[in-house]
Amino acid sequence: MPDTPATAAPIDLNDQPGHLIRRAHQIAVASFHQHLGREVTPVQYAMMRMLQAKPGIDQATLAQEVALDTSTTADIAVRLESKGWISRAVLARGQRSLALTEAGAALLETLVPGMQDMQVQLMDGLEAEERQELLRLLRKFIAPDSERRQAR
């Protein structure tokens, strides 16, 4: 075990952004399952919402939009297709176009109330201005990664 200098001050976990982000993620995922059930995962939900907003986008663009690598996106798309929630069509150069099916759109519609309740619960301890500030800071925090992904 390496020696630690006697003067090194311990670092409180609650002062470490990585730890706080991990905890926030745990809380968000638990809340997602509490309010929306386990039929859909948070990542599947994000992909389906993106397809609702941008029907027919290709799989690589979808991966970029939801910040996943293309192989993970492909695996999830296969699962969503097997459940009948999305359709995939081969485009030129082997790309795939994805779209929600009627069943997928209907499923998303049933999840709206739970998603609204989840948002309320997650932000419940914050004042209105704090909610907006938290979202602003989170968007700012992820912006460099989003810009890097778009540059690829």
mmCIF file with all atom_site columns, C-alpha atoms in Angstrom:
data_model
loop_
_atom_site.group_PDB
_atom_site.id
_atom_site.type_symbol
_atom_site.label_atom_id
_atom_site.label_alt_id
_atom_site.label_comp_id
_atom_site.label_asym_id
_atom_site.label_entity_id
_atom_site.label_seq_id
_atom_site.pdbx_PDB_ins_code
_atom_site.Cartn_x
_atom_site.Cartn_y
_atom_site.Cartn_z
_atom_site.occupancy
_atom_site.B_iso_or_equiv
_atom_site.pdbx_formal_charge
_atom_site.auth_seq_id
_atom_site.auth_comp_id
_atom_site.auth_asym_id
_atom_site.auth_atom_id
_atom_site.pdbx_PDB_model_num
ATOM 1   C CA . MET A 1 1   ? 0.000   0.000  0.000   1.00 0.00 ? 1   MET A CA 1
ATOM 2   C CA . PRO A 1 2   ? 1.543   3.348  -1.007  1.00 0.00 ? 2   PRO A CA 1
ATOM 3   C CA . ASP A 1 3   ? 2.404   5.819  1.701   1.00 0.00 ? 3   ASP A CA 1
ATOM 4   C CA . THR A 1 4   ? 0.063   8.777  1.976   1.00 0.00 ? 4   THR A CA 1
ATOM 5   C CA . PRO A 1 5   ? 1.587   12.058 3.098   1.00 0.00 ? 5   PRO A CA 1
ATOM 6   C CA . ALA A 1 6   ? 0.450   12.960 6.597   1.00 0.00 ? 6   ALA A CA 1
ATOM 7   C CA . THR A 1 7   ? -0.544  16.419 5.340   1.00 0.00 ? 7   THR A CA 1
ATOM 8   C CA . ALA A 1 8   ? -2.925  15.138 2.646   1.00 0.00 ? 8   ALA A CA 1
ATOM 9   C CA . ALA A 1 9   ? -6.415  16.284 3.506   1.00 0.00 ? 9   ALA A CA 1
ATOM 10  C CA . PRO A 1 10  ? -9.204  13.767 3.006   1.00 0.00 ? 10  PRO A CA 1
ATOM 11  C CA . ILE A 1 11  ? -11.573 14.635 0.182   1.00 0.00 ? 11  ILE A CA 1
ATOM 12  C CA . ASP A 1 12  ? -15.238 14.584 1.075   1.00 0.00 ? 12  ASP A CA 1
ATOM 13  C CA . LEU A 1 13  ? -17.181 12.502 -1.456  1.00 0.00 ? 13  LEU A CA 1
ATOM 14  C CA . ASN A 1 14  ? -19.831 15.206 -1.482  1.00 0.00 ? 14  ASN A CA 1
ATOM 15  C CA . ASP A 1 15  ? -17.227 17.590 -2.890  1.00 0.00 ? 15  ASP A CA 1
ATOM 16  C CA . GLN A 1 16  ? -16.463 15.294 -5.830  1.00 0.00 ? 16  GLN A CA 1
ATOM 17  C CA . PRO A 1 17  ? -18.537 16.002 -8.956  1.00 0.00 ? 17  PRO A CA 1
ATOM 18  C CA . GLY A 1 18  ? -18.141 12.455 -10.274 1.00 0.00 ? 18  GLY A CA 1
ATOM 19  C CA . HIS A 1 19  ? -19.598 10.978 -7.103  1.00 0.00 ? 19  HIS A CA 1
ATOM 20  C CA . LEU A 1 20  ? -22.490 13.443 -7.063  1.00 0.00 ? 20  LEU A CA 1
ATOM 21  C CA . ILE A 1 21  ? -23.256 12.804 -10.733 1.00 0.00 ? 21  ILE A CA 1
ATOM 22  C CA . ARG A 1 22  ? -23.232 9.036  -10.124 1.00 0.00 ? 22  ARG A CA 1
ATOM 23  C CA . ARG A 1 23  ? -25.622 9.452  -7.198  1.00 0.00 ? 23  ARG A CA 1
ATOM 24  C CA . ALA A 1 24  ? -27.884 11.744 -9.230  1.00 0.00 ? 24  ALA A CA 1
ATOM 25  C CA . HIS A 1 25  ? -27.927 9.119  -11.979 1.00 0.00 ? 25  HIS A CA 1
ATOM 26  C CA . GLN A 1 26  ? -28.853 6.386  -9.479  1.00 0.00 ? 26  GLN A CA 1
ATOM 27  C CA . ILE A 1 27  ? -31.688 8.519  -8.150  1.00 0.00 ? 27  ILE A CA 1
ATOM 28  C CA . ALA A 1 28  ? -32.942 9.347  -11.653 1.00 0.00 ? 28  ALA A CA 1
ATOM 29  C CA . VAL A 1 29  ? -32.911 5.697  -12.781 1.00 0.00 ? 29  VAL A CA 1
ATOM 30  C CA . ALA A 1 30  ? -34.690 4.547  -9.606  1.00 0.00 ? 30  ALA A CA 1
ATOM 31  C CA . SER A 1 31  ? -37.298 7.259  -10.090 1.00 0.00 ? 31  SER A CA 1
ATOM 32  C CA . PHE A 1 32  ? -37.704 6.276  -13.744 1.00 0.00 ? 32  PHE A CA 1
ATOM 33  C CA . HIS A 1 33  ? -38.488 2.668  -12.787 1.00 0.00 ? 33  HIS A CA 1
ATOM 34  C CA . GLN A 1 34  ? -40.741 3.748  -9.921  1.00 0.00 ? 34  GLN A CA 1
ATOM 35  C CA . HIS A 1 35  ? -42.860 5.959  -12.184 1.00 0.00 ? 35  HIS A CA 1
ATOM 36  C CA . LEU A 1 36  ? -42.630 4.207  -15.559 1.00 0.00 ? 36  LEU A CA 1
ATOM 37  C CA . GLY A 1 37  ? -42.074 0.572  -14.622 1.00 0.00 ? 37  GLY A CA 1
ATOM 38  C CA . ARG A 1 38  ? -39.500 -1.766 -16.082 1.00 0.00 ? 38  ARG A CA 1
ATOM 39  C CA . GLU A 1 39  ? -40.946 -2.473 -19.516 1.00 0.00 ? 39  GLU A CA 1
ATOM 40  C CA . VAL A 1 40  ? -38.708 0.238  -21.000 1.00 0.00 ? 40  VAL A CA 1
ATOM 41  C CA . THR A 1 41  ? -35.245 1.273  -19.835 1.00 0.00 ? 41  THR A CA 1
ATOM 42  C CA . PRO A 1 42  ? -34.238 4.939  -19.604 1.00 0.00 ? 42  PRO A CA 1
ATOM 43  C CA . VAL A 1 43  ? -31.983 4.550  -22.665 1.00 0.00 ? 43  VAL A CA 1
ATOM 44  C CA . GLN A 1 44  ? -34.712 2.832  -24.678 1.00 0.00 ? 44  GLN A CA 1
ATOM 45  C CA . TYR A 1 45  ? -37.074 5.633  -23.667 1.00 0.00 ? 45  TYR A CA 1
ATOM 46  C CA . ALA A 1 46  ? -34.561 8.258  -24.840 1.00 0.00 ? 46  ALA A CA 1
ATOM 47  C CA . MET A 1 47  ? -34.114 6.515  -28.177 1.00 0.00 ? 47  MET A CA 1
ATOM 48  C CA . MET A 1 48  ? -37.866 6.212  -28.708 1.00 0.00 ? 48  MET A CA 1
ATOM 49  C CA . ARG A 1 49  ? -38.443 9.865  -27.767 1.00 0.00 ? 49  ARG A CA 1
ATOM 50  C CA . MET A 1 50  ? -35.762 10.905 -30.274 1.00 0.00 ? 50  MET A CA 1
ATOM 51  C CA . LEU A 1 51  ? -37.431 8.782  -32.960 1.00 0.00 ? 51  LEU A CA 1
ATOM 52  C CA . GLN A 1 52  ? -40.718 10.447 -32.092 1.00 0.00 ? 52  GLN A CA 1
ATOM 53  C CA . ALA A 1 53  ? -39.097 13.851 -32.580 1.00 0.00 ? 53  ALA A CA 1
ATOM 54  C CA . LYS A 1 54  ? -37.098 12.850 -35.684 1.00 0.00 ? 54  LYS A CA 1
ATOM 55  C CA . PRO A 1 55  ? -38.860 9.980  -37.449 1.00 0.00 ? 55  PRO A CA 1
ATOM 56  C CA . GLY A 1 56  ? -36.820 8.144  -40.039 1.00 0.00 ? 56  GLY A CA 1
ATOM 57  C CA . ILE A 1 57  ? -33.379 9.288  -38.860 1.00 0.00 ? 57  ILE A CA 1
ATOM 58  C CA . ASP A 1 58  ? -30.547 6.892  -39.483 1.00 0.00 ? 58  ASP A CA 1
ATOM 59  C CA . GLN A 1 59  ? -29.107 4.733  -36.738 1.00 0.00 ? 59  GLN A CA 1
ATOM 60  C CA . ALA A 1 60  ? -25.759 6.584  -36.619 1.00 0.00 ? 60  ALA A CA 1
ATOM 61  C CA . THR A 1 61  ? -27.501 9.931  -36.181 1.00 0.00 ? 61  THR A CA 1
ATOM 62  C CA . LEU A 1 62  ? -29.730 8.463  -33.489 1.00 0.00 ? 62  LEU A CA 1
ATOM 63  C CA . ALA A 1 63  ? -26.629 7.238  -31.656 1.00 0.00 ? 63  ALA A CA 1
ATOM 64  C CA . GLN A 1 64  ? -25.176 10.731 -31.782 1.00 0.00 ? 64  GLN A CA 1
ATOM 65  C CA . GLU A 1 65  ? -28.418 12.371 -30.657 1.00 0.00 ? 65  GLU A CA 1
ATOM 66  C CA . VAL A 1 66  ? -28.742 10.186 -27.546 1.00 0.00 ? 66  VAL A CA 1
ATOM 67  C CA . ALA A 1 67  ? -24.979 10.081 -26.817 1.00 0.00 ? 67  ALA A CA 1
ATOM 68  C CA . LEU A 1 68  ? -24.414 6.366  -27.345 1.00 0.00 ? 68  LEU A CA 1
ATOM 69  C CA . ASP A 1 69  ? -21.889 4.501  -29.425 1.00 0.00 ? 69  ASP A CA 1
ATOM 70  C CA . THR A 1 70  ? -23.220 3.045  -32.662 1.00 0.00 ? 70  THR A CA 1
ATOM 71  C CA . SER A 1 71  ? -22.885 -0.607 -31.640 1.00 0.00 ? 71  SER A CA 1
ATOM 72  C CA . THR A 1 72  ? -24.877 -0.070 -28.427 1.00 0.00 ? 72  THR A CA 1
ATOM 73  C CA . THR A 1 73  ? -27.501 1.853  -30.394 1.00 0.00 ? 73  THR A CA 1
ATOM 74  C CA . ALA A 1 74  ? -27.710 -0.993 -32.909 1.00 0.00 ? 74  ALA A CA 1
ATOM 75  C CA . ASP A 1 75  ? -28.154 -3.573 -30.142 1.00 0.00 ? 75  ASP A CA 1
ATOM 76  C CA . ILE A 1 76  ? -30.912 -1.558 -28.477 1.00 0.00 ? 76  ILE A CA 1
ATOM 77  C CA . ALA A 1 77  ? -32.597 -0.916 -31.837 1.00 0.00 ? 77  ALA A CA 1
ATOM 78  C CA . VAL A 1 78  ? -32.725 -4.665 -32.475 1.00 0.00 ? 78  VAL A CA 1
ATOM 79  C CA . ARG A 1 79  ? -34.394 -5.158 -29.075 1.00 0.00 ? 79  ARG A CA 1
ATOM 80  C CA . LEU A 1 80  ? -36.897 -2.356 -29.695 1.00 0.00 ? 80  LEU A CA 1
ATOM 81  C CA . GLU A 1 81  ? -37.689 -3.789 -33.120 1.00 0.00 ? 81  GLU A CA 1
ATOM 82  C CA . SER A 1 82  ? -38.208 -7.288 -31.664 1.00 0.00 ? 82  SER A CA 1
ATOM 83  C CA . LYS A 1 83  ? -40.745 -5.791 -29.246 1.00 0.00 ? 83  LYS A CA 1
ATOM 84  C CA . GLY A 1 84  ? -42.558 -4.171 -32.155 1.00 0.00 ? 84  GLY A CA 1
ATOM 85  C CA . TRP A 1 85  ? -41.893 -0.618 -30.967 1.00 0.00 ? 85  TRP A CA 1
ATOM 86  C CA . ILE A 1 86  ? -39.703 0.553  -33.848 1.00 0.00 ? 86  ILE A CA 1
ATOM 87  C CA . SER A 1 87  ? -39.116 -0.405 -37.459 1.00 0.00 ? 87  SER A CA 1
ATOM 88  C CA . ARG A 1 88  ? -35.774 -0.397 -39.238 1.00 0.00 ? 88  ARG A CA 1
ATOM 89  C CA . ALA A 1 89  ? -35.246 -0.107 -42.982 1.00 0.00 ? 89  ALA A CA 1
ATOM 90  C CA . VAL A 1 90  ? -31.955 -0.474 -44.835 1.00 0.00 ? 90  VAL A CA 1
ATOM 91  C CA . LEU A 1 91  ? -30.844 2.675  -46.658 1.00 0.00 ? 91  LEU A CA 1
ATOM 92  C CA . ALA A 1 92  ? -28.043 3.253  -49.139 1.00 0.00 ? 92  ALA A CA 1
ATOM 93  C CA . ARG A 1 93  ? -24.573 2.193  -47.985 1.00 0.00 ? 93  ARG A CA 1
ATOM 94  C CA . GLY A 1 94  ? -26.012 -0.113 -45.332 1.00 0.00 ? 94  GLY A CA 1
ATOM 95  C CA . GLN A 1 95  ? -27.340 2.620  -43.066 1.00 0.00 ? 95  GLN A CA 1
ATOM 96  C CA . ARG A 1 96  ? -30.620 1.997  -41.316 1.00 0.00 ? 96  ARG A CA 1
ATOM 97  C CA . SER A 1 97  ? -33.564 4.325  -41.042 1.00 0.00 ? 97  SER A CA 1
ATOM 98  C CA . LEU A 1 98  ? -35.526 3.982  -37.813 1.00 0.00 ? 98  LEU A CA 1
ATOM 99  C CA . ALA A 1 99  ? -39.067 4.982  -36.951 1.00 0.00 ? 99  ALA A CA 1
ATOM 100 C CA . LEU A 1 100 ? -41.566 4.378  -34.188 1.00 0.00 ? 100 LEU A CA 1
ATOM 101 C CA . THR A 1 101 ? -44.319 1.922  -34.935 1.00 0.00 ? 101 THR A CA 1
ATOM 102 C CA . GLU A 1 102 ? -47.906 2.583  -33.893 1.00 0.00 ? 102 GLU A CA 1
ATOM 103 C CA . ALA A 1 103 ? -47.281 0.300  -30.908 1.00 0.00 ? 103 ALA A CA 1
ATOM 104 C CA . GLY A 1 104 ? -44.167 2.287  -29.965 1.00 0.00 ? 104 GLY A CA 1
ATOM 105 C CA . ALA A 1 105 ? -46.014 5.599  -30.221 1.00 0.00 ? 105 ALA A CA 1
ATOM 106 C CA . ALA A 1 106 ? -48.873 4.188  -28.150 1.00 0.00 ? 106 ALA A CA 1
ATOM 107 C CA . LEU A 1 107 ? -46.427 2.955  -25.513 1.00 0.00 ? 107 LEU A CA 1
ATOM 108 C CA . LEU A 1 108 ? -44.793 6.383  -25.261 1.00 0.00 ? 108 LEU A CA 1
ATOM 109 C CA . GLU A 1 109 ? -48.222 7.953  -24.839 1.00 0.00 ? 109 GLU A CA 1
ATOM 110 C CA . THR A 1 110 ? -48.930 5.683  -21.846 1.00 0.00 ? 110 THR A CA 1
ATOM 111 C CA . LEU A 1 111 ? -45.627 6.756  -20.261 1.00 0.00 ? 111 LEU A CA 1
ATOM 112 C CA . VAL A 1 112 ? -46.330 10.513 -20.356 1.00 0.00 ? 112 VAL A CA 1
ATOM 113 C CA . PRO A 1 113 ? -48.103 10.741 -16.962 1.00 0.00 ? 113 PRO A CA 1
ATOM 114 C CA . GLY A 1 114 ? -45.368 8.728  -15.237 1.00 0.00 ? 114 GLY A CA 1
ATOM 115 C CA . MET A 1 115 ? -42.658 10.861 -16.850 1.00 0.00 ? 115 MET A CA 1
ATOM 116 C CA . GLN A 1 116 ? -44.405 14.028 -15.704 1.00 0.00 ? 116 GLN A CA 1
ATOM 117 C CA . ASP A 1 117 ? -44.674 12.663 -12.161 1.00 0.00 ? 117 ASP A CA 1
ATOM 118 C CA . MET A 1 118 ? -41.018 11.654 -12.265 1.00 0.00 ? 118 MET A CA 1
ATOM 119 C CA . GLN A 1 119 ? -39.936 15.146 -13.310 1.00 0.00 ? 119 GLN A CA 1
ATOM 120 C CA . VAL A 1 120 ? -41.928 16.657 -10.445 1.00 0.00 ? 120 VAL A CA 1
ATOM 121 C CA . GLN A 1 121 ? -40.421 14.235 -7.928  1.00 0.00 ? 121 GLN A CA 1
ATOM 122 C CA . LEU A 1 122 ? -36.847 14.767 -9.129  1.00 0.00 ? 122 LEU A CA 1
ATOM 123 C CA . MET A 1 123 ? -37.116 18.545 -8.923  1.00 0.00 ? 123 MET A CA 1
ATOM 124 C CA . ASP A 1 124 ? -39.386 18.709 -5.885  1.00 0.00 ? 124 ASP A CA 1
ATOM 125 C CA . GLY A 1 125 ? -36.709 19.914 -3.449  1.00 0.00 ? 125 GLY A CA 1
ATOM 126 C CA . LEU A 1 126 ? -35.747 22.869 -5.641  1.00 0.00 ? 126 LEU A CA 1
ATOM 127 C CA . GLU A 1 127 ? -37.284 26.284 -6.094  1.00 0.00 ? 127 GLU A CA 1
ATOM 128 C CA . ALA A 1 128 ? -38.410 27.200 -9.641  1.00 0.00 ? 128 ALA A CA 1
ATOM 129 C CA . GLU A 1 129 ? -35.281 29.289 -10.262 1.00 0.00 ? 129 GLU A CA 1
ATOM 130 C CA . GLU A 1 130 ? -33.050 26.500 -8.922  1.00 0.00 ? 130 GLU A CA 1
ATOM 131 C CA . ARG A 1 131 ? -34.691 23.996 -11.283 1.00 0.00 ? 131 ARG A CA 1
ATOM 132 C CA . GLN A 1 132 ? -33.905 26.205 -14.252 1.00 0.00 ? 132 GLN A CA 1
ATOM 133 C CA . GLU A 1 133 ? -30.367 26.792 -12.985 1.00 0.00 ? 133 GLU A CA 1
ATOM 134 C CA . LEU A 1 134 ? -29.754 23.064 -12.477 1.00 0.00 ? 134 LEU A CA 1
ATOM 135 C CA . LEU A 1 135 ? -30.889 22.311 -16.028 1.00 0.00 ? 135 LEU A CA 1
ATOM 136 C CA . ARG A 1 136 ? -28.783 25.177 -17.390 1.00 0.00 ? 136 ARG A CA 1
ATOM 137 C CA . LEU A 1 137 ? -25.694 23.928 -15.566 1.00 0.00 ? 137 LEU A CA 1
ATOM 138 C CA . LEU A 1 138 ? -26.252 20.313 -16.637 1.00 0.00 ? 138 LEU A CA 1
ATOM 139 C CA . ARG A 1 139 ? -26.591 21.415 -20.277 1.00 0.00 ? 139 ARG A CA 1
ATOM 140 C CA . LYS A 1 140 ? -23.414 23.465 -19.932 1.00 0.00 ? 140 LYS A CA 1
ATOM 141 C CA . PHE A 1 141 ? -21.630 20.526 -18.288 1.00 0.00 ? 141 PHE A CA 1
ATOM 142 C CA . ILE A 1 142 ? -22.457 18.098 -21.108 1.00 0.00 ? 142 ILE A CA 1
ATOM 143 C CA . ALA A 1 143 ? -21.928 20.623 -23.937 1.00 0.00 ? 143 ALA A CA 1
ATOM 144 C CA . PRO A 1 144 ? -18.214 19.868 -24.525 1.00 0.00 ? 144 PRO A CA 1
ATOM 145 C CA . ASP A 1 145 ? -18.954 16.140 -24.868 1.00 0.00 ? 145 ASP A CA 1
ATOM 146 C CA . SER A 1 146 ? -21.923 16.817 -27.157 1.00 0.00 ? 146 SER A CA 1
ATOM 147 C CA . GLU A 1 147 ? -19.781 19.056 -29.351 1.00 0.00 ? 147 GLU A CA 1
ATOM 148 C CA . ARG A 1 148 ? -17.044 16.392 -29.487 1.00 0.00 ? 148 ARG A CA 1
ATOM 149 C CA . ARG A 1 149 ? -19.573 13.752 -30.541 1.00 0.00 ? 149 ARG A CA 1
ATOM 150 C CA . GLN A 1 150 ? -20.976 15.985 -33.292 1.00 0.00 ? 150 GLN A CA 1
ATOM 151 C CA . ALA A 1 151 ? -17.486 16.697 -34.636 1.00 0.00 ? 151 ALA A CA 1
ATOM 152 C CA . ARG A 1 152 ? -16.875 12.977 -35.293 1.00 0.00 ? 152 ARG A CA 1
#
